[in-house]
Short mmCIF file of C-alpha atoms in Angstrom, two decimals:
data_model
loop_
_atom_site.label_atom_id
_atom_site.label_comp_id
_atom_site.label_asym_id
_atom_site.label_seq_id
_atom_site.Cartn_x
_atom_site.Cartn_y
_atom_site.Cartn_z
CA MET A 400 56.15 128.31 112.88
CA ILE A 401 57.41 131.27 115.07
CA ASN A 402 60.99 131.60 113.47
CA LYS A 403 63.66 132.83 116.73
CA LYS A 404 66.51 133.04 113.98
CA VAL A 405 68.96 136.16 114.23
CA SER A 406 70.82 136.74 111.45
CA SER A 407 74.49 137.54 113.75
CA VAL A 408 75.49 137.35 117.53
CA GLU A 409 75.24 141.31 117.55
CA GLU A 410 71.34 140.65 116.77
CA ALA A 411 70.90 137.95 119.27
CA LEU A 412 72.19 140.01 122.06
CA ILE A 413 70.26 143.49 121.59
CA GLY A 414 68.72 144.60 124.85
CA VAL A 415 71.64 143.45 126.64
CA THR A 416 72.68 146.61 128.85
CA ASN A 417 75.32 146.75 131.76
CA ASN A 418 74.48 145.60 135.37
CA MET A 419 72.29 143.31 134.03
CA THR A 420 72.15 139.62 136.36
CA PHE A 421 72.94 136.77 132.97
CA MET A 422 73.27 132.67 133.07
CA LEU A 423 75.70 130.96 131.13
CA GLY A 424 75.48 127.75 130.48
CA GLY A 425 78.39 125.22 130.28
CA PHE A 426 80.23 123.06 132.41
CA GLY A 427 84.06 123.52 132.50
CA LEU A 428 84.86 124.35 129.05
CA SER A 429 82.45 122.61 127.71
CA GLY A 430 78.67 123.66 126.64
CA ILE A 431 80.56 127.07 127.27
CA PRO A 432 78.03 129.76 124.93
CA GLU A 433 81.29 130.65 123.01
CA ASN A 434 80.12 133.86 121.05
CA ALA A 435 77.82 135.45 123.64
CA ILE A 436 80.73 135.42 125.82
CA ALA A 437 83.47 137.15 122.97
CA GLN A 438 80.21 139.72 121.80
CA LEU A 439 79.62 140.43 125.70
CA VAL A 440 83.64 140.86 125.75
CA LYS A 441 82.97 143.16 122.17
CA LEU A 442 79.89 145.18 124.17
CA GLY A 443 82.06 145.98 126.86
CA VAL A 444 78.92 145.82 129.09
CA SER A 445 79.85 146.37 133.07
CA GLY A 446 78.77 145.76 136.77
CA LEU A 447 77.12 142.17 135.40
CA THR A 448 76.05 139.14 138.19
CA CYS A 449 76.94 136.46 135.94
CA ILE A 450 75.20 132.98 137.26
CA SER A 451 77.19 129.73 135.73
CA ASN A 452 78.31 127.02 137.78
CA ASN A 453 82.44 127.94 136.59
CA ALA A 454 84.14 130.80 135.60
CA GLY A 455 85.85 129.46 132.49
CA VAL A 456 90.04 129.77 132.88
CA ASP A 457 92.70 132.55 132.77
CA ASP A 458 91.94 133.43 129.40
CA PHE A 459 88.69 131.56 128.07
CA GLY A 460 84.99 130.85 129.12
CA LEU A 461 84.24 133.91 131.99
CA GLY A 462 87.73 134.06 132.35
CA LEU A 463 87.57 137.11 129.51
CA LEU A 464 84.86 138.78 131.07
CA LEU A 465 86.56 138.50 134.25
CA GLN A 466 90.09 139.76 133.04
CA GLN A 467 88.19 143.42 131.37
CA LYS A 468 86.64 143.12 134.89
CA GLN A 469 83.30 142.81 133.78
CA ILE A 470 81.39 140.68 136.12
CA LYS A 471 80.63 142.54 139.29
CA LYS A 472 79.30 139.50 140.97
CA MET A 473 79.53 135.99 140.67
CA VAL A 474 77.21 132.54 141.29
CA SER A 475 79.11 129.35 140.73
CA SER A 476 79.42 125.83 142.66
CA TYR A 477 82.90 125.40 141.82
CA VAL A 478 85.79 127.68 140.63
CA GLY A 479 89.09 126.36 140.95
CA GLU A 480 90.66 126.71 137.57
CA ASN A 481 90.94 130.72 137.10
CA ASP A 482 94.23 132.67 139.43
CA GLU A 483 92.29 135.86 138.10
CA PHE A 484 89.12 134.73 139.78
CA GLU A 485 91.15 133.60 142.74
CA ARG A 486 93.14 137.23 142.99
CA GLN A 487 89.64 139.24 142.87
CA MET A 488 87.62 137.23 145.08
CA LEU A 489 90.35 137.33 147.85
CA SER A 490 90.85 140.73 146.80
CA GLY A 491 87.15 141.68 147.81
CA GLU A 492 87.20 143.35 143.95
CA LEU A 493 84.55 140.49 142.65
CA GLU A 494 81.53 139.27 144.80
CA VAL A 495 81.03 135.52 144.64
CA GLU A 496 78.30 133.11 145.77
CA LEU A 497 79.03 130.03 145.69
CA ILE A 498 76.42 127.27 145.96
CA PRO A 499 75.84 123.60 145.51
CA GLN A 500 75.41 122.50 141.72
CA GLY A 501 72.59 120.55 142.03
CA THR A 502 71.69 123.95 144.17
CA LEU A 503 72.34 125.75 140.92
CA ALA A 504 70.30 123.19 138.95
CA GLU A 505 67.47 123.85 140.44
CA ARG A 506 67.60 127.24 140.81
CA CYS A 507 67.43 127.74 136.82
CA ARG A 508 64.68 124.88 136.28
CA ALA A 509 62.62 126.28 139.46
CA ALA A 510 62.71 129.58 137.17
CA GLN A 511 61.65 127.85 134.15
CA ALA A 512 59.64 125.88 135.28
CA GLY A 513 57.66 128.78 137.59
CA PHE A 514 58.22 127.66 141.17
CA PRO A 515 59.62 130.77 143.04
CA ALA A 516 61.47 128.42 145.89
CA ILE A 517 62.30 124.12 145.98
CA TYR A 518 63.26 122.37 149.20
CA THR A 519 66.63 120.95 148.87
CA PRO A 520 68.52 119.00 151.81
CA ALA A 521 71.51 120.39 149.97
CA GLY A 522 74.19 122.09 152.26
CA TYR A 523 71.93 122.21 155.81
CA GLY A 524 74.24 122.00 158.47
CA THR A 525 77.21 124.60 156.57
CA GLU A 526 77.11 127.95 155.78
CA VAL A 527 75.62 127.83 152.28
CA ALA A 528 72.01 127.43 154.69
CA GLU A 529 73.19 130.32 156.98
CA GLY A 530 70.08 132.73 157.26
CA LYS A 531 67.52 130.93 155.14
CA GLU A 532 65.04 129.07 156.05
CA THR A 533 64.96 125.78 156.89
CA ARG A 534 61.89 122.76 157.36
CA GLU A 535 61.81 119.82 158.17
CA PHE A 536 60.01 116.99 155.92
CA ASP A 537 59.70 113.17 157.40
CA GLY A 538 62.61 113.75 160.11
CA LYS A 539 65.38 115.14 157.44
CA MET A 540 66.05 118.97 157.17
CA TYR A 541 65.71 120.92 153.77
CA VAL A 542 66.72 124.40 153.41
CA LEU A 543 64.66 126.66 151.18
CA GLU A 544 67.00 128.31 147.78
CA HIS A 545 64.73 130.66 145.78
CA ALA A 546 64.40 130.54 141.70
CA PHE A 547 67.04 132.83 139.84
CA LYS A 548 66.25 136.37 138.66
CA ALA A 549 68.11 136.95 135.49
CA ASP A 550 67.12 138.84 131.93
CA PHE A 551 69.79 137.32 129.75
CA ALA A 552 69.84 133.33 130.02
CA PHE A 553 73.55 132.33 127.21
CA VAL A 554 72.85 128.38 126.44
CA LYS A 555 74.47 126.23 123.79
CA ALA A 556 73.97 123.13 121.72
CA TRP A 557 75.09 121.74 119.29
CA LYS A 558 72.07 121.66 116.49
CA GLY A 559 68.73 124.09 116.71
CA ASP A 560 66.31 124.91 113.99
CA GLU A 561 65.08 128.08 113.20
CA ALA A 562 61.68 127.12 115.78
CA GLY A 563 64.45 127.46 118.37
CA ASN A 564 64.34 123.64 119.15
CA LEU A 565 67.16 122.24 120.55
CA ILE A 566 70.00 119.39 120.48
CA PHE A 567 72.58 118.90 122.48
CA LYS A 568 75.47 116.52 122.92
CA GLY A 569 77.52 114.93 125.37
CA THR A 570 78.27 116.22 128.45
CA ALA A 571 77.88 119.49 127.46
CA ARG A 572 74.39 119.20 128.13
CA ASN A 573 75.07 119.90 131.34
CA PHE A 574 73.64 123.36 132.96
CA ASN A 575 72.12 124.85 128.88
CA PRO A 576 68.68 122.83 128.77
CA ASN A 577 67.79 124.41 132.70
CA MET A 578 68.65 128.00 131.63
CA CYS A 579 66.66 127.51 128.93
CA GLY A 580 63.13 129.65 129.32
CA ALA A 581 64.59 130.86 132.66
CA ALA A 582 65.16 134.00 132.45
CA LYS A 583 63.60 137.10 130.89
CA ILE A 584 64.87 136.71 127.65
CA THR A 585 67.43 133.13 126.67
CA VAL A 586 69.53 133.79 123.66
CA ALA A 587 70.68 130.16 121.89
CA GLU A 588 73.67 129.31 119.65
CA VAL A 589 74.25 126.09 118.35
CA GLU A 590 76.72 125.02 116.06
CA GLU A 591 74.44 123.87 113.43
CA LEU A 592 71.32 125.55 112.49
CA VAL A 593 69.21 123.32 110.52
CA PRO A 594 66.18 123.72 108.18
CA LEU A 595 62.91 123.58 109.90
CA GLY A 596 61.68 119.82 109.60
CA GLU A 597 64.89 118.68 109.91
CA LEU A 598 65.38 117.55 113.55
CA ASP A 599 63.32 114.35 114.91
CA PRO A 600 60.47 116.10 116.80
CA ASN A 601 61.62 112.73 119.03
CA GLN A 602 65.19 113.67 119.24
CA ILE A 603 63.95 117.27 120.65
CA HIS A 604 65.80 117.94 124.37
CA ILE A 605 64.22 121.33 124.45
CA PRO A 606 61.17 122.88 122.55
CA GLY A 607 61.88 125.92 120.98
CA ILE A 608 59.41 127.63 123.94
CA PHE A 609 61.77 128.08 126.02
CA VAL A 610 64.22 129.81 123.03
CA LYS A 611 64.12 133.52 122.28
CA ARG A 612 66.56 134.13 119.83
CA ILE A 613 68.88 131.29 118.07
CA PHE A 614 72.25 132.36 115.87
CA GLN A 615 74.90 130.02 114.65
CA GLY A 616 78.04 130.48 116.13
CA ALA A 617 80.64 131.34 113.91
CA VAL A 618 83.31 129.80 115.32
CA TYR A 619 83.81 127.15 117.94
CA GLU A 620 87.62 126.35 119.50
CA LYS A 621 85.73 123.79 121.72
CA ARG A 622 88.69 124.58 124.18
CA ILE A 623 89.85 120.76 126.43
CA GLU A 624 90.44 121.90 129.99
CA GLN A 625 92.15 118.53 131.43
CA ARG A 626 93.21 116.79 128.56
CA THR A 627 93.27 112.43 129.28
CA VAL A 628 93.84 109.82 127.31
CA ARG A 629 95.11 106.38 127.65
CA GLN A 630 98.47 104.89 125.56
CA LYS A 631 96.94 102.29 122.87
CA SER A 632 98.56 98.50 124.30
CA THR A 633 100.46 97.15 121.79
CA MET B 1492 100.91 101.79 154.38
CA LEU B 1493 98.51 102.26 151.40
CA ASP B 1494 99.99 104.87 148.15
CA LYS B 1495 96.84 106.49 146.61
CA ASN B 1496 96.33 103.57 143.96
CA GLY B 1497 96.45 101.04 147.15
CA ILE B 1498 93.88 103.52 149.25
CA ALA B 1499 91.89 102.93 145.57
CA LYS B 1500 91.89 99.02 145.31
CA ARG B 1501 90.66 98.58 148.98
CA ILE B 1502 87.88 100.64 148.06
CA ALA B 1503 86.96 98.92 145.16
CA LYS B 1504 86.29 95.87 147.05
CA GLU B 1505 82.92 98.09 148.51
CA VAL B 1506 81.59 97.98 144.94
CA GLN B 1507 79.13 95.48 144.97
CA ASP B 1508 77.28 93.76 141.46
CA GLY B 1509 74.05 96.73 140.20
CA TYR B 1510 75.88 99.29 142.26
CA TYR B 1511 75.33 102.99 140.31
CA VAL B 1512 78.57 105.23 141.68
CA ASN B 1513 79.84 108.28 141.80
CA LEU B 1514 83.30 108.94 142.37
CA GLY B 1515 84.40 112.54 143.68
CA ILE B 1516 87.09 113.78 142.06
CA GLY B 1517 91.17 113.03 143.24
CA ILE B 1518 92.14 109.08 144.54
CA PRO B 1519 88.11 108.42 144.05
CA THR B 1520 88.53 108.20 140.29
CA LEU B 1521 91.30 105.79 140.80
CA VAL B 1522 88.59 103.57 142.44
CA ALA B 1523 87.14 102.72 139.18
CA ASN B 1524 90.60 101.15 138.00
CA TYR B 1525 90.22 97.80 140.52
CA VAL B 1526 86.76 97.27 140.44
CA ARG B 1527 86.62 93.40 138.83
CA HIS B 1528 85.32 91.92 136.13
CA ASP B 1529 82.57 89.87 136.94
CA ILE B 1530 80.18 92.22 138.47
CA GLU B 1531 78.01 95.21 136.66
CA VAL B 1532 78.79 98.47 137.93
CA GLU B 1533 77.57 102.26 135.81
CA PHE B 1534 79.43 104.92 136.91
CA GLN B 1535 77.43 108.15 137.50
CA SER B 1536 79.56 111.71 136.74
CA GLU B 1537 77.35 114.68 137.98
CA ASN B 1538 78.09 116.93 135.18
CA GLY B 1539 75.89 114.31 133.33
CA VAL B 1540 76.70 110.53 132.58
CA LEU B 1541 76.18 107.54 132.96
CA GLY B 1542 78.49 105.10 132.14
CA MET B 1543 81.53 106.42 131.95
CA GLY B 1544 84.50 104.25 129.61
CA PRO B 1545 87.68 104.35 130.37
CA PHE B 1546 90.37 108.11 129.06
CA PRO B 1547 90.55 108.18 125.41
CA PHE B 1548 93.19 106.72 123.35
CA GLU B 1549 95.24 110.10 122.11
CA GLY B 1550 93.47 111.68 119.08
CA GLU B 1551 90.16 110.41 119.80
CA GLU B 1552 89.02 112.92 122.92
CA ASP B 1553 85.85 114.57 122.14
CA ALA B 1554 86.05 118.08 124.11
CA ASP B 1555 81.47 117.41 124.30
CA ILE B 1556 83.06 114.05 126.63
CA ILE B 1557 83.89 115.10 129.97
CA ASN B 1558 83.91 113.56 133.49
CA ALA B 1559 83.19 116.19 136.69
CA GLY B 1560 86.89 116.79 136.64
CA LYS B 1561 86.99 118.46 132.95
CA GLN B 1562 88.73 115.22 132.23
CA THR B 1563 88.08 113.99 128.37
CA ILE B 1564 86.56 110.84 128.85
CA THR B 1565 84.43 108.17 127.53
CA THR B 1566 81.15 106.07 127.12
CA LEU B 1567 80.17 102.51 127.30
CA PRO B 1568 77.95 100.41 125.10
CA GLY B 1569 74.64 101.71 127.52
CA ALA B 1570 75.31 104.70 128.67
CA SER B 1571 73.47 108.12 128.39
CA PHE B 1572 73.69 111.84 129.28
CA PHE B 1573 71.70 114.14 130.65
CA ASP B 1574 70.89 117.69 131.92
CA SER B 1575 71.82 118.78 134.86
CA ALA B 1576 69.11 118.28 136.83
CA LEU B 1577 68.80 115.47 136.30
CA SER B 1578 72.04 114.04 137.28
CA PHE B 1579 71.03 115.71 140.87
CA SER B 1580 67.48 114.20 140.85
CA MET B 1581 69.65 110.88 140.86
CA ILE B 1582 71.85 112.05 143.40
CA ARG B 1583 69.22 113.68 145.57
CA GLY B 1584 66.54 111.05 145.28
CA GLN B 1585 68.90 108.27 146.61
CA HIS B 1586 69.26 106.24 142.93
CA VAL B 1587 72.75 106.42 143.54
CA ASP B 1588 73.41 103.35 145.34
CA LEU B 1589 77.46 104.46 146.60
CA THR B 1590 79.32 107.48 146.83
CA ILE B 1591 82.75 107.58 147.41
CA LEU B 1592 84.17 111.44 147.37
CA GLY B 1593 87.53 112.74 149.51
CA ALA B 1594 87.94 114.92 152.12
CA MET B 1595 89.97 117.42 154.03
CA GLU B 1596 88.35 116.33 156.93
CA VAL B 1597 86.40 114.10 159.01
CA ALA B 1598 84.75 114.36 162.54
CA GLU B 1599 84.21 111.45 164.95
CA ASN B 1600 80.48 111.98 163.94
CA GLY B 1601 80.27 111.92 160.30
CA ASP B 1602 80.40 115.27 159.71
CA ILE B 1603 82.95 115.96 156.61
CA ALA B 1604 84.60 119.21 155.65
CA ASN B 1605 85.79 119.19 151.65
CA TRP B 1606 85.55 122.55 149.64
CA LYS B 1607 86.88 125.51 151.55
CA ILE B 1608 90.15 126.77 153.52
CA PRO B 1609 88.66 130.19 154.76
CA GLY B 1610 90.97 132.49 153.84
CA LYS B 1611 92.60 130.49 151.91
CA MET B 1612 91.68 128.04 149.39
CA VAL B 1613 88.44 128.49 148.12
CA LYS B 1614 87.35 126.90 145.33
CA GLY B 1615 83.78 126.32 145.57
CA MET B 1616 82.05 122.81 146.90
CA GLY B 1617 80.83 121.87 143.44
CA GLY B 1618 78.24 118.39 143.72
CA ALA B 1619 80.04 117.74 146.81
CA MET B 1620 77.09 119.07 149.13
CA ASP B 1621 74.32 117.41 146.99
CA LEU B 1622 75.99 114.33 147.51
CA VAL B 1623 76.79 114.04 151.18
CA ALA B 1624 73.59 115.21 151.91
CA SER B 1625 71.43 112.57 150.53
CA ALA B 1626 73.43 110.05 149.58
CA GLU B 1627 72.66 106.73 151.97
CA ASN B 1628 76.20 105.47 151.72
CA ILE B 1629 78.96 107.39 151.58
CA ILE B 1630 82.60 106.25 151.85
CA VAL B 1631 85.55 108.35 152.46
CA ALA B 1632 88.93 107.86 150.51
CA MET B 1633 91.20 109.89 151.68
CA MET B 1634 95.42 110.16 153.53
CA HIS B 1635 95.49 109.77 157.23
CA THR B 1636 96.93 112.72 157.70
CA ASN B 1637 97.62 116.78 156.01
CA LYS B 1638 101.17 117.36 154.80
CA ARG B 1639 102.02 118.54 158.35
CA GLY B 1640 100.69 114.98 159.84
CA ALA B 1641 98.07 116.45 161.86
CA SER B 1642 95.28 113.62 161.61
CA LYS B 1643 92.02 114.15 159.40
CA LEU B 1644 90.58 112.70 161.57
CA LEU B 1645 89.04 114.87 164.76
CA LYS B 1646 86.98 115.33 167.53
CA LYS B 1647 84.80 118.04 165.23
CA CYS B 1648 86.06 119.38 161.76
CA SER B 1649 87.91 122.85 161.95
CA LEU B 1650 86.87 124.08 158.36
CA PRO B 1651 83.42 124.99 156.74
CA LEU B 1652 81.51 121.35 156.52
CA THR B 1653 80.05 120.18 153.63
CA GLY B 1654 77.60 118.19 155.19
CA VAL B 1655 76.94 116.79 158.54
CA GLY B 1656 76.30 113.38 160.09
CA CYS B 1657 77.00 111.58 156.85
CA VAL B 1658 80.13 109.84 156.59
CA LYS B 1659 79.70 105.93 156.59
CA LYS B 1660 82.82 104.83 156.48
CA VAL B 1661 86.45 106.16 155.87
CA VAL B 1662 89.47 104.76 154.04
CA THR B 1663 93.10 105.97 154.31
CA ASN B 1664 96.60 104.93 153.91
CA MET B 1665 96.39 103.28 157.04
CA ALA B 1666 92.87 101.98 157.85
CA VAL B 1667 89.12 101.38 156.91
CA LEU B 1668 87.26 102.85 160.33
CA GLU B 1669 83.14 102.89 159.95
CA VAL B 1670 81.89 105.99 161.67
CA THR B 1671 79.28 104.98 164.81
CA PRO B 1672 77.00 106.60 167.35
CA ARG B 1673 80.17 105.95 169.72
CA GLY B 1674 83.08 107.37 167.17
CA PHE B 1675 85.92 105.57 164.28
CA LYS B 1676 85.44 102.26 164.94
CA LEU B 1677 88.78 100.61 163.33
CA LEU B 1678 88.39 97.63 161.33
CA GLU B 1679 91.02 97.04 159.25
CA ARG B 1680 94.93 98.39 159.36
CA ALA B 1681 97.22 98.23 156.21
CA PRO B 1682 100.38 95.87 156.02
CA GLY B 1683 102.64 97.36 158.10
CA VAL B 1684 100.50 99.31 159.91
CA SER B 1685 99.75 98.93 164.02
CA VAL B 1686 96.90 99.98 165.94
CA ASP B 1687 99.18 102.41 167.92
CA ASP B 1688 100.39 103.47 164.78
CA ILE B 1689 96.38 104.64 163.80
CA ARG B 1690 95.68 105.21 166.88
CA ASN B 1691 98.84 108.40 167.37
CA ALA B 1692 97.21 109.38 163.96
CA THR B 1693 93.68 109.63 164.82
CA GLU B 1694 92.41 112.81 167.30
CA GLY B 1695 89.17 111.60 166.82
CA ARG B 1696 87.71 109.24 169.16
CA LEU B 1697 88.91 105.06 167.93
CA ILE B 1698 87.67 102.73 169.16
CA VAL B 1699 89.41 99.53 169.25
CA GLU B 1700 87.50 95.80 169.55
CA GLY B 1701 89.15 92.38 169.25
CA THR B 1702 92.27 91.49 167.12
CA ILE B 1703 91.83 94.25 164.15
CA PRO B 1704 92.60 92.07 160.61
CA GLU B 1705 95.08 93.40 157.74
CA MET B 1706 93.29 94.28 154.67
CA VAL B 1707 93.36 91.86 151.78
CA LEU B 1708 94.15 93.88 148.44
#
């Protein structure tokens, strides 16, 4: 077994410097690497490019890095829940590249899988396709989209083991598996780091080969963005 | 004239037995409440769940189980979770039978705009561009006019496009319309709404043939 375990978030983020490009898993606030983000705030690194579907909310998730003005550029598909983000974007402080959600996922997966680029129909005929190569296949038009290049991928899983094998839970899975192995260094944080042999190999979502460092997060707030409930009928 | 729930109720009639359906945020989310109970339908949410159920009871919310609107949800027996690449494989690969989404503008050629108002509102497209570029069967759920009373059914979209020539059907608070090569073909009118009302509220080319029936809800 090749041991991927590191003892702390500090150790997990060794090598992080200013002006790097990061991938960060999560959809909304679900499945975000909370501990890695907290450590990035602590390290105070800046000039960052962050590839993440969303930009958090004002006081949680990537919003924490935005507050400290650590992010130079965001690559996202939807950024609607963050006032500070909108302010920085409209004032020109923050560079933003908005891309379709499926394209974001596939550009991560392409990097993971060794494809330099992919053709997608998403965005053809819109400003997203401006300046990009397009091509017709069987009468339909497609846009060439390149694989991402990133220095670190920060992902969050439910359970993992010292070999770096990961299991995700519910919709907290989202972009996390697609980002594993898609950057130079993949750092996985888990709610529960279990001894080797405890995870059933049949149930592994991401094999440890895609993970460079793994640690158990100290605390998980797991904040709910839109708490929606129904009443029990009496 | 219909309210948002009325629009959702009318669209629910388009959902057929055996359909996998993707519902957008807003009015489309309400459609799930009105689908007939004697048919088998599975709702897909692009953040990674198939077989979505109703909202959880208070105290049973789970931060790890949400829909594309970031709302807490539940799952039904037979549900599955998956990653974002696989989710969009379902969408791009045309495995989803029906896509229902909202719009700011629809043009008579089926163009749709729903992600950006330059200099004013930039929230992003989320999964909408993937959905409209791939789905064969797209229904738009929206109000017929905007808050200022201007038509949202146009000759040409004025806002940045989400997709080109992709919308097949539009259901509004006033009418059901089919997008045809000749323009918006009026299929049904909402209760209490006349053909002239619809004509006055539609900027794009409106095709009216024969008697237009009132919607049955």
